[in-house]
Amino acid sequence: MKTALVTGVTGQDGSYLAELLLNQGYRVIGMVRRTSSINYDRLRHIQDKIEIAQGDLLDQMSLIGILQEYRPQEVYNLAAQSFVPTSFTQPVLTGEYTALGVTRVLEAIRIVDPAIRFYQASSSEMFGKVMEVPQRETTHFYPRSPYGVAKVYGHWITVNYRESYNIFGVSGILFNHESPRRGLEFVTHKITHAVARIKLGLADELRLGNLEARRDWGYAGDYVRAMWLMLQQDAPDDFVIATGETHSVQQFVEEAFGYVDLDWRQYVKQDPKFYRPAEVDLLVGDATKAGRKLGWEPTVDFRALVRLMIDADLKLLQNPNHGYPPIAEEIKTQAGKSQGTGKP
Ligand code: NAP
Ligand code: G4F
């Protein structure tokens, strides 16, 4: 039985990845930082199957201690300050977590067991003001936020430890991926949650920022499969993971409101508060290399993604104790729906 350590296990991706690894027969160690109240909501359905280890990306010794105690063969570094607007208001802390935190994990690996395979959660935000369309592994980076800058550091320090110490370190350059487990501050879940609340008569408006920004949105359950595949290869390499389709925030809004037969213009208000000091206008990825070398491809398209998020929000708002279903169930509810009208 292989052992995997997942940092950021309480986050969106951490919960999906832990689930996938358990299904693959792994012993899963989830690293959590100490908080005054427990935030394992996304893990509720697998909590008794994973082991929790307390550690923090800010604390070098805690990382070394966890590796010494659990001796994982694979480490997935998903922990980060991941919200772009917060990186503008807390740029130093974002650098500590999202940039230097990667070095701390790599140092722990180098000291305890350099044979550990390491996955770094890199981001399409590194492409920022894009130098090429679509973006691929060879596209130059031009980050547009302290978060993007920190991720560029995390990417290059991973490459550097690979080249300097022969560590099996890979950088997965993942484009936006969403799900019912996405944080409510990110635009997709902010939209689907508001649509569900409006539909149920619990809200009457949705305030958003820039509706023109375009993103390549995929489904998180598909993207964690790519992370795992990257660590199963013969040699370490970096991969772009994306759907290859781009949509504007406004298109997401239209699709979401349309699904529940509401006219978005009656509810959406633009609010300068949600604009950013510098914006990433367009992201669209080319995942050809991942298709060729990993055999990876997405299974959930844009329309199905919007719908499965709204379905889940409606269900959760109507029954808050419902919790999150496992991946297979989450996708099943939308299977076939994306072709037809499939209204809720
Ligand atoms: P998320 O939901 O925001 O989760 C972030 C996780 O990091 C949480 O578990 C959080 O713990 C943990 N964390 C934050 N600071 C920490 C610290 N100092 N020590 C230990 N843990 C800490 O993010 P996500 O969407 O799952 O994304 C996972 C990773 O992929 C992140 O690195 C993100 O930057 C990157 N990424 C995400 C996307 C995307 O579209 N989702 C795309 C590209 C890259 P708490 O629960 O205690 O806050
Ligand atoms: O959903 P977002 O906050 O995601 P963003 O900034 O693209 O970052 C996410 O994806 C990255 C991968 O490219 C990850 F690395 C990162 O950790 C995170 O998961 O914003 C998407 C777009 C932006 O252009 C933003 O300006 O939506 C626009 N937007 C418009 N109104 C809004 C809003 N974003 C948010 N969060 N809230 C709004 O009201």
Short mmCIF file of C-alpha atoms and ligand atoms in Angstrom, two decimals:
data_model
loop_
_atom_site.label_atom_id
_atom_site.label_comp_id
_atom_site.label_asym_id
_atom_site.label_seq_id
_atom_site.Cartn_x
_atom_site.Cartn_y
_atom_site.Cartn_z
CA MET A 1 0.00 0.00 0.00
CA LYS A 2 1.44 3.39 -1.00
CA THR A 3 1.26 6.35 1.36
CA ALA A 4 0.50 9.85 0.06
CA LEU A 5 0.65 13.15 1.92
CA VAL A 6 -1.78 15.83 0.75
CA THR A 7 -1.21 19.39 1.96
CA GLY A 8 -4.31 21.57 1.65
CA VAL A 9 -6.54 18.52 2.18
CA THR A 10 -9.37 20.67 3.58
CA GLY A 11 -9.55 22.66 0.30
CA GLN A 12 -11.53 21.91 -2.85
CA ASP A 13 -8.80 19.93 -4.62
CA GLY A 14 -7.54 18.29 -1.45
CA SER A 15 -10.90 16.67 -0.82
CA TYR A 16 -11.21 15.34 -4.39
CA LEU A 17 -7.62 14.13 -4.48
CA ALA A 18 -7.90 12.38 -1.11
CA GLU A 19 -11.00 10.63 -2.41
CA LEU A 20 -9.25 9.55 -5.61
CA LEU A 21 -6.20 8.26 -3.72
CA LEU A 22 -8.38 6.26 -1.33
CA ASN A 23 -10.11 4.71 -4.34
CA GLN A 24 -6.65 3.77 -5.67
CA GLY A 25 -5.88 1.96 -2.40
CA TYR A 26 -3.54 4.55 -0.86
CA ARG A 27 -3.03 5.32 2.78
CA VAL A 28 -3.85 9.05 2.76
CA ILE A 29 -2.33 11.52 5.21
CA GLY A 30 -4.01 14.92 5.10
CA MET A 31 -2.03 17.86 6.42
CA VAL A 32 -4.09 20.52 8.19
CA ARG A 33 -3.04 23.68 9.96
CA ARG A 34 -4.22 24.36 13.47
CA THR A 35 -7.44 26.37 13.60
CA SER A 36 -9.69 27.20 16.53
CA SER A 37 -12.62 25.46 14.88
CA ILE A 38 -12.61 22.42 12.63
CA ASN A 39 -13.21 22.99 8.90
CA TYR A 40 -13.48 19.44 7.53
CA ASP A 41 -16.79 20.03 5.68
CA ARG A 42 -15.39 18.90 2.34
CA LEU A 43 -13.97 15.76 3.93
CA ARG A 44 -17.00 14.65 5.87
CA HIS A 45 -17.72 11.67 3.58
CA ILE A 46 -14.13 10.32 3.83
CA GLN A 47 -12.99 11.68 7.18
CA ASP A 48 -12.81 8.29 8.87
CA LYS A 49 -10.70 6.89 6.02
CA ILE A 50 -7.88 9.44 6.04
CA GLU A 51 -5.34 10.31 8.73
CA ILE A 52 -4.93 13.93 9.76
CA ALA A 53 -1.48 15.35 10.53
CA GLN A 54 -1.05 18.84 11.91
CA GLY A 55 1.43 21.00 10.01
CA ASP A 56 1.81 24.41 8.45
CA LEU A 57 3.57 25.66 5.33
CA LEU A 58 5.04 28.43 7.49
CA ASP A 59 6.68 25.96 9.83
CA GLN A 60 9.65 24.04 8.43
CA MET A 61 9.98 21.64 11.37
CA SER A 62 6.34 20.57 11.17
CA LEU A 63 6.87 19.52 7.54
CA ILE A 64 10.03 17.57 8.33
CA GLY A 65 8.30 15.93 11.30
CA ILE A 66 5.33 14.75 9.20
CA LEU A 67 7.57 13.19 6.54
CA GLN A 68 9.65 11.45 9.21
CA GLU A 69 6.57 10.09 10.95
CA TYR A 70 4.48 8.93 7.96
CA ARG A 71 7.17 8.18 5.33
CA PRO A 72 5.00 8.92 2.25
CA GLN A 73 6.10 7.91 -1.25
CA GLU A 74 4.14 10.79 -2.79
CA VAL A 75 3.56 14.37 -1.62
CA TYR A 76 0.91 16.57 -3.25
CA ASN A 77 1.43 20.21 -2.31
CA LEU A 78 -2.01 21.77 -2.73
CA ALA A 79 -1.87 24.15 0.24
CA ALA A 80 -1.68 27.82 -0.64
CA GLN A 81 -3.29 31.20 -0.17
CA SER A 82 -5.26 30.65 -3.37
CA PHE A 83 -7.60 33.65 -3.69
CA VAL A 84 -6.24 36.26 -6.11
CA PRO A 85 -7.89 39.39 -4.53
CA THR A 86 -6.48 38.49 -1.10
CA SER A 87 -3.02 38.34 -2.65
CA PHE A 88 -3.32 42.06 -3.42
CA THR A 89 -4.29 42.94 0.17
CA GLN A 90 -1.92 40.40 1.81
CA PRO A 91 0.96 40.11 -0.66
CA VAL A 92 3.64 39.22 1.89
CA LEU A 93 1.63 36.45 3.53
CA THR A 94 0.71 35.12 0.09
CA GLY A 95 4.42 34.96 -0.73
CA GLU A 96 5.14 33.10 2.50
CA TYR A 97 2.47 30.43 1.86
CA THR A 98 2.30 30.18 -1.88
CA ALA A 99 5.95 30.77 -2.81
CA LEU A 100 8.28 30.03 0.13
CA GLY A 101 5.94 27.30 1.39
CA VAL A 102 6.91 25.27 -1.67
CA THR A 103 10.60 25.56 -0.82
CA ARG A 104 9.87 24.43 2.73
CA VAL A 105 8.11 21.29 1.49
CA LEU A 106 10.91 20.59 -1.00
CA GLU A 107 13.56 21.13 1.68
CA ALA A 108 11.74 18.66 3.95
CA ILE A 109 11.76 16.12 1.10
CA ARG A 110 15.46 16.72 0.36
CA ILE A 111 16.36 16.24 4.03
CA VAL A 112 14.08 13.31 4.93
CA ASP A 113 13.79 11.26 1.72
CA PRO A 114 14.75 12.63 -1.72
CA ALA A 115 13.06 9.62 -3.36
CA ILE A 116 9.62 11.05 -2.49
CA ARG A 117 7.66 12.08 -5.59
CA PHE A 118 6.43 15.67 -5.38
CA TYR A 119 3.48 17.40 -7.07
CA GLN A 120 3.33 21.20 -7.06
CA ALA A 121 -0.04 22.88 -7.68
CA SER A 122 0.98 25.47 -10.24
CA SER A 123 -1.55 27.71 -11.93
CA SER A 124 -2.63 29.24 -15.22
CA GLU A 125 -2.48 32.57 -13.31
CA MET A 126 1.25 32.38 -14.10
CA PHE A 127 0.39 33.17 -17.74
CA GLY A 128 -1.45 36.35 -16.66
CA LYS A 129 -1.16 38.84 -19.49
CA VAL A 130 -0.89 36.03 -21.97
CA MET A 131 2.03 35.88 -24.39
CA GLU A 132 0.39 33.23 -26.57
CA VAL A 133 -3.10 31.81 -27.24
CA PRO A 134 -3.73 29.05 -26.27
CA GLN A 135 -1.25 28.73 -23.41
CA ARG A 136 0.94 25.65 -23.26
CA GLU A 137 3.93 24.37 -21.26
CA THR A 138 6.35 26.50 -23.32
CA THR A 139 4.38 29.77 -23.06
CA HIS A 140 6.26 32.52 -21.19
CA PHE A 141 4.87 33.60 -17.84
CA TYR A 142 3.61 37.16 -17.19
CA PRO A 143 1.79 37.04 -13.83
CA ARG A 144 -0.63 39.85 -12.95
CA SER A 145 -1.07 39.44 -9.19
CA PRO A 146 1.07 38.70 -6.14
CA TYR A 147 -0.59 35.26 -6.23
CA GLY A 148 0.54 34.70 -9.82
CA VAL A 149 4.04 35.89 -8.99
CA ALA A 150 4.20 33.53 -6.00
CA LYS A 151 3.08 30.61 -8.18
CA VAL A 152 5.82 31.38 -10.70
CA TYR A 153 8.32 31.10 -7.83
CA GLY A 154 6.73 27.78 -6.77
CA HIS A 155 6.98 26.49 -10.32
CA TRP A 156 10.64 27.38 -10.77
CA ILE A 157 11.76 26.15 -7.35
CA THR A 158 10.18 22.79 -8.23
CA VAL A 159 12.08 22.71 -11.52
CA ASN A 160 15.23 23.76 -9.66
CA TYR A 161 15.02 20.95 -7.06
CA ARG A 162 14.42 18.51 -9.89
CA GLU A 163 17.53 19.68 -11.71
CA SER A 164 19.72 20.26 -8.64
CA TYR A 165 18.86 17.25 -6.45
CA ASN A 166 17.26 14.86 -8.92
CA ILE A 167 13.97 15.04 -6.99
CA PHE A 168 10.95 13.67 -8.88
CA GLY A 169 9.19 17.03 -8.79
CA VAL A 170 6.41 17.92 -11.20
CA SER A 171 4.55 21.15 -11.73
CA GLY A 172 0.94 20.79 -12.85
CA ILE A 173 -0.12 24.01 -14.55
CA LEU A 174 -3.84 23.74 -13.95
CA PHE A 175 -6.40 26.09 -15.41
CA ASN A 176 -9.45 27.08 -13.34
CA HIS A 177 -11.34 24.06 -12.08
CA GLU A 178 -14.58 24.27 -10.20
CA SER A 179 -17.11 22.14 -8.38
CA PRO A 180 -19.81 22.23 -5.72
CA ARG A 181 -16.92 22.14 -3.21
CA ARG A 182 -15.36 25.36 -4.57
CA GLY A 183 -14.94 28.24 -2.09
CA LEU A 184 -17.91 30.62 -2.25
CA GLU A 185 -15.70 33.65 -2.96
CA PHE A 186 -14.58 32.34 -6.39
CA VAL A 187 -16.72 33.66 -9.20
CA THR A 188 -18.27 30.38 -10.41
CA HIS A 189 -19.54 29.26 -7.04
CA LYS A 190 -20.50 32.81 -6.11
CA ILE A 191 -22.71 32.79 -9.22
CA THR A 192 -24.24 29.32 -8.88
CA HIS A 193 -24.90 29.76 -5.17
CA ALA A 194 -26.58 33.13 -5.79
CA VAL A 195 -28.65 31.68 -8.63
CA ALA A 196 -29.85 28.87 -6.36
CA ARG A 197 -30.66 31.35 -3.56
CA ILE A 198 -32.54 33.64 -5.95
CA LYS A 199 -34.46 30.67 -7.38
CA LEU A 200 -35.47 29.63 -3.86
CA GLY A 201 -36.52 33.18 -2.93
CA LEU A 202 -33.64 33.65 -0.48
CA ALA A 203 -31.88 36.51 -2.34
CA ASP A 204 -32.71 39.07 -5.00
CA GLU A 205 -29.39 40.27 -6.43
CA LEU A 206 -25.86 39.22 -7.32
CA ARG A 207 -23.01 41.76 -7.26
CA LEU A 208 -20.07 40.99 -9.53
CA GLY A 209 -16.98 42.69 -10.92
CA ASN A 210 -15.54 42.30 -14.42
CA LEU A 211 -17.96 40.29 -16.59
CA GLU A 212 -15.64 40.30 -19.60
CA ALA A 213 -12.77 38.24 -18.17
CA ARG A 214 -12.50 34.86 -19.86
CA ARG A 215 -11.47 31.61 -18.22
CA ASP A 216 -10.94 28.00 -19.23
CA TRP A 217 -13.18 26.33 -16.64
CA GLY A 218 -13.06 22.59 -15.98
CA TYR A 219 -14.32 20.21 -13.31
CA ALA A 220 -12.09 19.65 -10.25
CA GLY A 221 -12.82 15.91 -10.14
CA ASP A 222 -11.19 15.57 -13.58
CA TYR A 223 -8.19 17.71 -12.64
CA VAL A 224 -7.10 15.75 -9.55
CA ARG A 225 -6.89 12.66 -11.77
CA ALA A 226 -4.26 14.52 -13.81
CA MET A 227 -2.26 15.28 -10.63
CA TRP A 228 -2.12 11.60 -9.74
CA LEU A 229 -1.21 10.57 -13.30
CA MET A 230 1.72 13.02 -13.32
CA LEU A 231 3.30 11.23 -10.36
CA GLN A 232 2.89 7.79 -11.98
CA GLN A 233 5.12 8.57 -14.98
CA ASP A 234 8.63 7.18 -15.53
CA ALA A 235 10.19 10.65 -15.47
CA PRO A 236 9.13 13.98 -13.93
CA ASP A 237 7.73 16.58 -16.30
CA ASP A 238 5.41 19.60 -16.29
CA PHE A 239 1.92 19.60 -17.78
CA VAL A 240 -0.82 22.05 -18.69
CA ILE A 241 -4.27 20.78 -17.67
CA ALA A 242 -7.19 22.55 -19.32
CA THR A 243 -10.34 21.99 -21.38
CA GLY A 244 -9.22 24.10 -24.35
CA GLU A 245 -12.48 26.13 -24.22
CA THR A 246 -12.82 29.65 -22.91
CA HIS A 247 -15.92 31.47 -21.69
CA SER A 248 -16.51 34.92 -20.22
CA VAL A 249 -17.87 35.50 -16.74
CA GLN A 250 -20.98 36.87 -18.45
CA GLN A 251 -21.43 33.62 -20.40
CA PHE A 252 -21.21 31.72 -17.12
CA VAL A 253 -23.86 34.03 -15.67
CA GLU A 254 -26.13 33.57 -18.70
CA GLU A 255 -25.81 29.79 -18.61
CA ALA A 256 -26.47 29.67 -14.86
CA PHE A 257 -29.53 31.92 -14.79
CA GLY A 258 -30.85 30.34 -18.00
CA TYR A 259 -30.72 26.89 -16.42
CA VAL A 260 -33.30 27.90 -13.80
CA ASP A 261 -35.33 30.03 -16.24
CA LEU A 262 -34.36 33.42 -14.79
CA ASP A 263 -33.32 36.58 -16.67
CA TRP A 264 -29.85 37.47 -15.33
CA ARG A 265 -30.21 41.17 -16.24
CA GLN A 266 -32.83 41.56 -13.53
CA TYR A 267 -30.50 40.36 -10.79
CA VAL A 268 -26.84 41.04 -11.66
CA LYS A 269 -25.30 44.36 -10.59
CA GLN A 270 -21.75 45.34 -11.39
CA ASP A 271 -19.77 46.57 -8.41
CA PRO A 272 -16.34 48.24 -8.71
CA LYS A 273 -15.45 46.64 -5.36
CA PHE A 274 -14.88 43.35 -7.19
CA TYR A 275 -12.52 44.72 -9.84
CA ARG A 276 -8.82 43.91 -9.44
CA PRO A 277 -5.81 46.27 -9.62
CA ALA A 278 -4.59 44.20 -12.58
CA GLU A 279 -6.73 41.67 -14.42
CA VAL A 280 -6.06 38.45 -16.31
CA ASP A 281 -8.28 38.99 -19.34
CA LEU A 282 -8.09 35.69 -21.17
CA LEU A 283 -7.05 32.17 -20.28
CA VAL A 284 -7.37 29.15 -22.53
CA GLY A 285 -5.10 26.15 -22.27
CA ASP A 286 -3.70 23.59 -24.65
CA ALA A 287 -3.55 20.22 -22.86
CA THR A 288 -2.29 18.28 -25.87
CA LYS A 289 0.82 17.09 -24.02
CA ALA A 290 -1.26 15.76 -21.11
CA GLY A 291 -3.51 13.95 -23.58
CA ARG A 292 -0.56 12.39 -25.35
CA LYS A 293 1.63 11.46 -22.38
CA LEU A 294 -0.86 10.96 -19.54
CA GLY A 295 -3.89 9.86 -21.53
CA TRP A 296 -5.78 12.59 -19.68
CA GLU A 297 -8.85 14.36 -20.96
CA PRO A 298 -11.72 16.21 -19.29
CA THR A 299 -15.10 14.47 -18.94
CA VAL A 300 -17.32 17.38 -17.83
CA ASP A 301 -17.99 20.22 -20.26
CA PHE A 302 -18.84 23.85 -19.47
CA ARG A 303 -22.59 23.43 -19.57
CA ALA A 304 -22.58 20.29 -17.44
CA LEU A 305 -20.26 21.99 -14.96
CA VAL A 306 -22.57 24.98 -14.48
CA ARG A 307 -25.52 22.68 -14.08
CA LEU A 308 -23.98 20.24 -11.66
CA MET A 309 -22.92 23.17 -9.45
CA ILE A 310 -26.43 24.63 -9.44
CA ASP A 311 -28.02 21.24 -8.78
CA ALA A 312 -25.70 20.76 -5.80
CA ASP A 313 -26.36 24.27 -4.46
CA LEU A 314 -30.12 23.83 -4.72
CA LYS A 315 -29.88 20.51 -2.90
CA LEU A 316 -27.62 21.85 -0.15
CA LEU A 317 -29.70 24.97 0.42
CA GLN A 318 -32.81 22.85 0.75
CA ASN A 319 -31.09 20.34 3.04
CA PRO A 320 -27.95 21.76 4.69
CA ASN A 321 -27.17 18.42 6.37
CA HIS A 322 -26.91 16.67 3.03
CA GLY A 323 -23.11 17.19 2.73
CA TYR A 324 -21.10 16.63 -0.44
CA PRO A 325 -21.63 13.41 -2.40
CA PRO A 326 -18.65 11.38 -3.67
CA ILE A 327 -17.30 12.28 -7.14
CA ALA A 328 -19.08 9.48 -9.01
CA GLU A 329 -22.47 10.54 -7.66
CA GLU A 330 -21.78 14.21 -8.36
CA ILE A 331 -21.08 13.57 -12.04
CA LYS A 332 -23.83 10.96 -12.46
CA THR A 333 -26.55 13.48 -11.73
CA GLN A 334 -25.43 15.46 -14.77
CA ALA A 335 -24.56 12.55 -17.09
CA GLY A 336 -26.73 12.90 -20.16
CA LYS A 337 -28.20 16.18 -18.94
CA SER A 338 -25.66 18.29 -20.82
CA GLN A 339 -27.10 17.02 -24.09
CA GLY A 340 -30.75 17.65 -23.35
CA THR A 341 -32.59 20.44 -21.55
CA GLY A 342 -32.08 18.66 -18.19
CA LYS A 343 -33.76 21.39 -16.15
CA PRO A 344 -33.75 20.91 -12.36
P1 NAP B 1 -8.41 26.08 -1.65
O1 NAP B 1 -9.77 25.47 -1.69
O2 NAP B 1 -8.28 27.53 -1.34
O3 NAP B 1 -7.56 25.25 -0.57
C1 NAP B 1 -6.33 25.72 -0.10
C2 NAP B 1 -5.85 24.79 1.01
O4 NAP B 1 -4.59 25.27 1.51
C3 NAP B 1 -6.79 24.71 2.23
O5 NAP B 1 -6.84 23.38 2.67
C4 NAP B 1 -6.06 25.57 3.26
O6 NAP B 1 -6.34 25.22 4.59
C5 NAP B 1 -4.62 25.23 2.94
N1 NAP B 1 -3.65 26.17 3.48
C6 NAP B 1 -3.59 27.51 3.28
N2 NAP B 1 -2.56 28.02 3.92
C7 NAP B 1 -1.93 26.99 4.57
C8 NAP B 1 -0.80 26.90 5.43
N3 NAP B 1 -0.08 27.98 5.77
N4 NAP B 1 -0.44 25.68 5.89
C9 NAP B 1 -1.15 24.61 5.57
N5 NAP B 1 -2.25 24.62 4.78
C10 NAP B 1 -2.63 25.82 4.29
O7 NAP B 1 -7.64 25.83 -3.01
P2 NAP B 1 -7.97 24.78 -4.20
O8 NAP B 1 -8.89 25.41 -5.17
O9 NAP B 1 -8.28 23.46 -3.62
O10 NAP B 1 -6.55 24.73 -4.93
C11 NAP B 1 -5.55 23.81 -4.51
C12 NAP B 1 -4.19 24.31 -5.00
O11 NAP B 1 -4.19 24.40 -6.41
C13 NAP B 1 -3.80 25.68 -4.49
O12 NAP B 1 -2.40 25.70 -4.34
C14 NAP B 1 -4.20 26.62 -5.62
O13 NAP B 1 -3.42 27.79 -5.59
C15 NAP B 1 -3.86 25.73 -6.81
N6 NAP B 1 -4.65 25.97 -8.03
C16 NAP B 1 -6.01 25.97 -7.98
C17 NAP B 1 -6.74 26.12 -9.15
C18 NAP B 1 -8.24 26.09 -9.14
O14 NAP B 1 -8.83 26.52 -10.15
N7 NAP B 1 -8.87 25.61 -8.09
C19 NAP B 1 -6.06 26.27 -10.37
C20 NAP B 1 -4.67 26.25 -10.38
C21 NAP B 1 -3.97 26.07 -9.20
P3 NAP B 1 -7.55 25.90 5.43
O15 NAP B 1 -8.74 25.05 5.13
O16 NAP B 1 -7.07 25.79 6.82
O17 NAP B 1 -7.71 27.30 4.94
O1 G4F B 2 -13.05 32.86 -9.73
P1 G4F B 2 -11.91 33.80 -9.65
O2 G4F B 2 -11.71 34.50 -8.35
O3 G4F B 2 -10.64 32.96 -10.07
P2 G4F B 2 -9.18 33.38 -10.62
O4 G4F B 2 -8.80 34.75 -10.22
O5 G4F B 2 -9.16 33.06 -12.08
O6 G4F B 2 -8.24 32.37 -9.82
C1 G4F B 2 -8.59 31.00 -9.66
O7 G4F B 2 -8.06 30.25 -10.73
C2 G4F B 2 -6.63 30.22 -10.79
C3 G4F B 2 -6.26 29.40 -12.03
O8 G4F B 2 -6.17 30.26 -13.14
C4 G4F B 2 -6.10 29.62 -9.51
F1 G4F B 2 -4.75 29.50 -9.57
C5 G4F B 2 -6.52 30.48 -8.34
O9 G4F B 2 -6.06 29.86 -7.14
C6 G4F B 2 -8.04 30.52 -8.30
O10 G4F B 2 -8.52 29.24 -8.03
O11 G4F B 2 -12.05 34.92 -10.77
C7 G4F B 2 -12.25 34.61 -12.13
C8 G4F B 2 -12.56 35.87 -12.92
C9 G4F B 2 -11.59 37.02 -12.67
O12 G4F B 2 -11.23 37.59 -13.90
C10 G4F B 2 -12.39 38.03 -11.86
O13 G4F B 2 -12.02 39.40 -12.09
O14 G4F B 2 -13.84 36.34 -12.51
C11 G4F B 2 -13.78 37.76 -12.39
N1 G4F B 2 -14.83 38.20 -11.49
C12 G4F B 2 -15.84 39.04 -11.81
N2 G4F B 2 -16.62 39.28 -10.73
C13 G4F B 2 -14.94 37.88 -10.18
C14 G4F B 2 -16.07 38.58 -9.71
N3 G4F B 2 -14.21 37.09 -9.38
C15 G4F B 2 -14.59 36.94 -8.09
N4 G4F B 2 -13.88 36.12 -7.29
N5 G4F B 2 -15.68 37.61 -7.59
C16 G4F B 2 -16.47 38.44 -8.36
O15 G4F B 2 -17.42 39.02 -7.88
#
